[in-house]
Each structure stands twice: as C-alpha cells, then as structure tokens.
PDB file of C-alpha atoms in Angstrom:
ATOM      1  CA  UNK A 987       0.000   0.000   0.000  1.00 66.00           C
ATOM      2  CA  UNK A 988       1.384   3.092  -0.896  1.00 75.00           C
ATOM      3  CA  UNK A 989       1.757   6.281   1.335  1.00 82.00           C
ATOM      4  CA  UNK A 990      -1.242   9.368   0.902  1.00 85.00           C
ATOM      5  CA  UNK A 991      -0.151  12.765   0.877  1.00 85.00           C
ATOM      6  CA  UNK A 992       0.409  14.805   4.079  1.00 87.00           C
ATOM      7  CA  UNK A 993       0.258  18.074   2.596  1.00 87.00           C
ATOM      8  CA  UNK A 994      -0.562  20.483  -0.678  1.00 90.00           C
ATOM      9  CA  UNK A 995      -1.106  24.072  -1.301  1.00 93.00           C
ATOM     10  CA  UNK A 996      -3.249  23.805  -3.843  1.00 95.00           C
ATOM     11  CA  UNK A 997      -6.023  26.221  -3.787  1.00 95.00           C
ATOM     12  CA  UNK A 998      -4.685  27.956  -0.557  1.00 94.00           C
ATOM     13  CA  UNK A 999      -3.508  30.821  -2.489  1.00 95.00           C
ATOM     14  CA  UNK A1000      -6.963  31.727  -4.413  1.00 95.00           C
ATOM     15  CA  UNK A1001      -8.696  31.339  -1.198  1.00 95.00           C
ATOM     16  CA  UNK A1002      -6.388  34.014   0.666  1.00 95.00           C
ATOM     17  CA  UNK A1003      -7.096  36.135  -2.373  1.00 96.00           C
ATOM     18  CA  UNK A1004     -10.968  35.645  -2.233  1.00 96.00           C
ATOM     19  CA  UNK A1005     -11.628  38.385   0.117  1.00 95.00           C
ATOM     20  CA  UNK A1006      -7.962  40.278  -0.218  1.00 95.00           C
ATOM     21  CA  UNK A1007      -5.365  39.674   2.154  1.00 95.00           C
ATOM     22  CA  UNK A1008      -5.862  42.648   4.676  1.00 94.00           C
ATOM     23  CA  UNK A1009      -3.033  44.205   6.749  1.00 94.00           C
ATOM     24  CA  UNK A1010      -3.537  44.465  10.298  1.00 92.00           C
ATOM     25  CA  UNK A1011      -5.547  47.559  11.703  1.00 92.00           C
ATOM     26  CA  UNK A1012      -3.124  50.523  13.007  1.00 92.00           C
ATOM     27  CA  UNK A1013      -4.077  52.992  15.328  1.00 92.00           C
ATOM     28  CA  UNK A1014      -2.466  56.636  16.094  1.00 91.00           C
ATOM     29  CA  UNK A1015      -1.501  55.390  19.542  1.00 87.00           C
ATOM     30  CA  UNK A1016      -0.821  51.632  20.678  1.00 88.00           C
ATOM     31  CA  UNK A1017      -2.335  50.473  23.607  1.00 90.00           C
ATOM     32  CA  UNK A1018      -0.625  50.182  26.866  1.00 90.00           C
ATOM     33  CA  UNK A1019      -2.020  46.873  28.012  1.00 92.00           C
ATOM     34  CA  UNK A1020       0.748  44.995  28.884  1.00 94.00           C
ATOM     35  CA  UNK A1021       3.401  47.672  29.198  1.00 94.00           C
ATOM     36  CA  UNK A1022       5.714  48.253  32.431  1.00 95.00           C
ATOM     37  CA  UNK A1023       3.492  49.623  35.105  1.00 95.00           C
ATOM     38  CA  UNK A1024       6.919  51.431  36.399  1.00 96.00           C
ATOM     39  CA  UNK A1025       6.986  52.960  32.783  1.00 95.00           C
ATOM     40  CA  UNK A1026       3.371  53.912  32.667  1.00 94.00           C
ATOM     41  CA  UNK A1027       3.472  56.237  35.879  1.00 94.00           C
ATOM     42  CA  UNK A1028       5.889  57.724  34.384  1.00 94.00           C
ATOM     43  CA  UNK A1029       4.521  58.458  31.271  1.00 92.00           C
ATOM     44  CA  UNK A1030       1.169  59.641  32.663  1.00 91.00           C
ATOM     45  CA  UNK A1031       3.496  62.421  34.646  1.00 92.00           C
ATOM     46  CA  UNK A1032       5.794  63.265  31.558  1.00 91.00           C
ATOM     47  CA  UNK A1033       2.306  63.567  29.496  1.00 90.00           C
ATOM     48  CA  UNK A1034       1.371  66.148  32.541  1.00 90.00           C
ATOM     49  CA  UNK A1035       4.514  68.560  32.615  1.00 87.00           C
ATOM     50  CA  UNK A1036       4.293  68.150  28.790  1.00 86.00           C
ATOM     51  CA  UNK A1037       0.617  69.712  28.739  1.00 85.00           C
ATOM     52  CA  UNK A1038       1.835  72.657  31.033  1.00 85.00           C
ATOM     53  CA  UNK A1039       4.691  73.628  29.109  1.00 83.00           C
ATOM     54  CA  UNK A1040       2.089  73.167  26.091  1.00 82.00           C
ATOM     55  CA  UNK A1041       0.003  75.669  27.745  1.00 81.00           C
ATOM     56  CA  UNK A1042       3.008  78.314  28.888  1.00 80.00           C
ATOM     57  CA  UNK A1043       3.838  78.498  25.602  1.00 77.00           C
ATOM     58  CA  UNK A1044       0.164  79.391  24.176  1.00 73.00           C
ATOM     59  CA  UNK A1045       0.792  81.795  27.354  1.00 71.00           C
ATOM     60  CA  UNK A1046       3.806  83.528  26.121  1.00 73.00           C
ATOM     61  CA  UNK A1047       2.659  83.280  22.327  1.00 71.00           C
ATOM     62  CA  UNK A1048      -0.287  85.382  22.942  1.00 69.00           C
ATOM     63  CA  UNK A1049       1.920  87.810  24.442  1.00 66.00           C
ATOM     64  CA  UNK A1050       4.310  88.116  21.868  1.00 68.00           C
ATOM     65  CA  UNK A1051       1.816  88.527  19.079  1.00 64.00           C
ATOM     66  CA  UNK A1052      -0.360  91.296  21.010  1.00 61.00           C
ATOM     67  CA  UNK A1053       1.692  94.631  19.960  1.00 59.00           C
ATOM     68  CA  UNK A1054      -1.137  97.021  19.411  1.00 55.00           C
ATOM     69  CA  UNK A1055      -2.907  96.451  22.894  1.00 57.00           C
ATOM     70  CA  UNK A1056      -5.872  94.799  21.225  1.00 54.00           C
ATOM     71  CA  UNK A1057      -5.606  91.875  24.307  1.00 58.00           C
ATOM     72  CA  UNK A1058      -4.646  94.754  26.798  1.00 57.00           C
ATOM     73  CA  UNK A1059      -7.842  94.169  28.655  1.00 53.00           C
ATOM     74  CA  UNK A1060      -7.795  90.364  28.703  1.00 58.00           C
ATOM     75  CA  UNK A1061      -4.424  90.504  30.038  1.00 57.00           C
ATOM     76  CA  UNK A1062      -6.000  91.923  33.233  1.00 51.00           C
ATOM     77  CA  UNK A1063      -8.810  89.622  33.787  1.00 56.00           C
ATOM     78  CA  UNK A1064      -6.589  86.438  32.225  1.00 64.00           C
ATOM     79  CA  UNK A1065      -3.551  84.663  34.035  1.00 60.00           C
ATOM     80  CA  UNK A1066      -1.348  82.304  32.570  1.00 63.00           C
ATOM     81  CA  UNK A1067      -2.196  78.207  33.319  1.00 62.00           C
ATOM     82  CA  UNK A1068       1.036  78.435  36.465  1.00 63.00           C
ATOM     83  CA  UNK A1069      -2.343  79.814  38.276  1.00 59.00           C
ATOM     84  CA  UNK A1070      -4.592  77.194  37.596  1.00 58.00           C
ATOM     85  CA  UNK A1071      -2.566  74.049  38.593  1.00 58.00           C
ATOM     86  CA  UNK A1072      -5.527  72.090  39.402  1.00 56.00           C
ATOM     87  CA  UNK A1073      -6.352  71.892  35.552  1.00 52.00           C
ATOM     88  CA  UNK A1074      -2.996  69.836  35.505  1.00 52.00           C
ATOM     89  CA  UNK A1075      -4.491  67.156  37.818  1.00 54.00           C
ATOM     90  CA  UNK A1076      -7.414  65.948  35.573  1.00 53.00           C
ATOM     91  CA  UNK A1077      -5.081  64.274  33.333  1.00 54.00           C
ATOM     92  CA  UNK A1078      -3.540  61.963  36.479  1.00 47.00           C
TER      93      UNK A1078
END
C-alpha cells in the first residue's frame, strides 16, 4: 500500500485572495495593556509637565503677538495656566 499525501497548497492561495489579504488595523496610539506599570506612571506624569509647558507656551505666544494692545484688557482679567494648577491634575 502506498503512502497518501500529508500536505498540498493547492487552492490555498486563491482562497487568501478571495476576500484580499488585509493588513492588520493601526491605530495613532498603541495600547498600553501589557506595558511596564513602572513605565506607565511615568509616562502619565511626563504627558502632565508636557501639557503645562504646552500651555506656557500658548501663554507667552499670545503675548508676543499682542503689539497694538488689542488683548490689553484680557491681560488683566486672564492669568497664565502656572495659576490654575488644578487643571494639571485631571489628566492623572
């Protein structure tokens, strides 16, 4: 008796084709799942200062572009984000 076949690829490549071989989904930002939880506290508070310096420098912008006194009166009811440090601790 002889031996039967083990294996073939016949057809295997017109069935990968039927639908199209997709590539896997990718996303702006991978997930964090099963990252270092050491790593992760650290990001969260590098993602923090990173925010406030974010925020300074919308801060300092606005005073750089205002040369005709057009934000003269905002200026005085406005303070920069340093003030308002509890903002910071919603993204903990």
């Amino acid at each position: 008796m002889s031996k039967s076949k083990n294996h073939t690829n016949h057809n295997q490549n017109k069935k990968a084709h039927k639908n199209g071989i997709k590539k896997p989904k990718t996303y702006r930002y991978r997930s964090l799942k099963n990252v270092d939880a050491k790593f992760r506290r650290n990001h969260r508070y590098a993602l923090q200062g990173t925010a406030k310096a974010l925020a300074e420098g919308v801060w300092q912008k606005m005073w750089e572009w205002d040369n005709d006194g057009v934000c003269g009166a905002m200026r005085i009811l406005l303070r920069p984000p340093s003030y308002y440090s509890c903002l910071y601790h919603s993204l903990c």
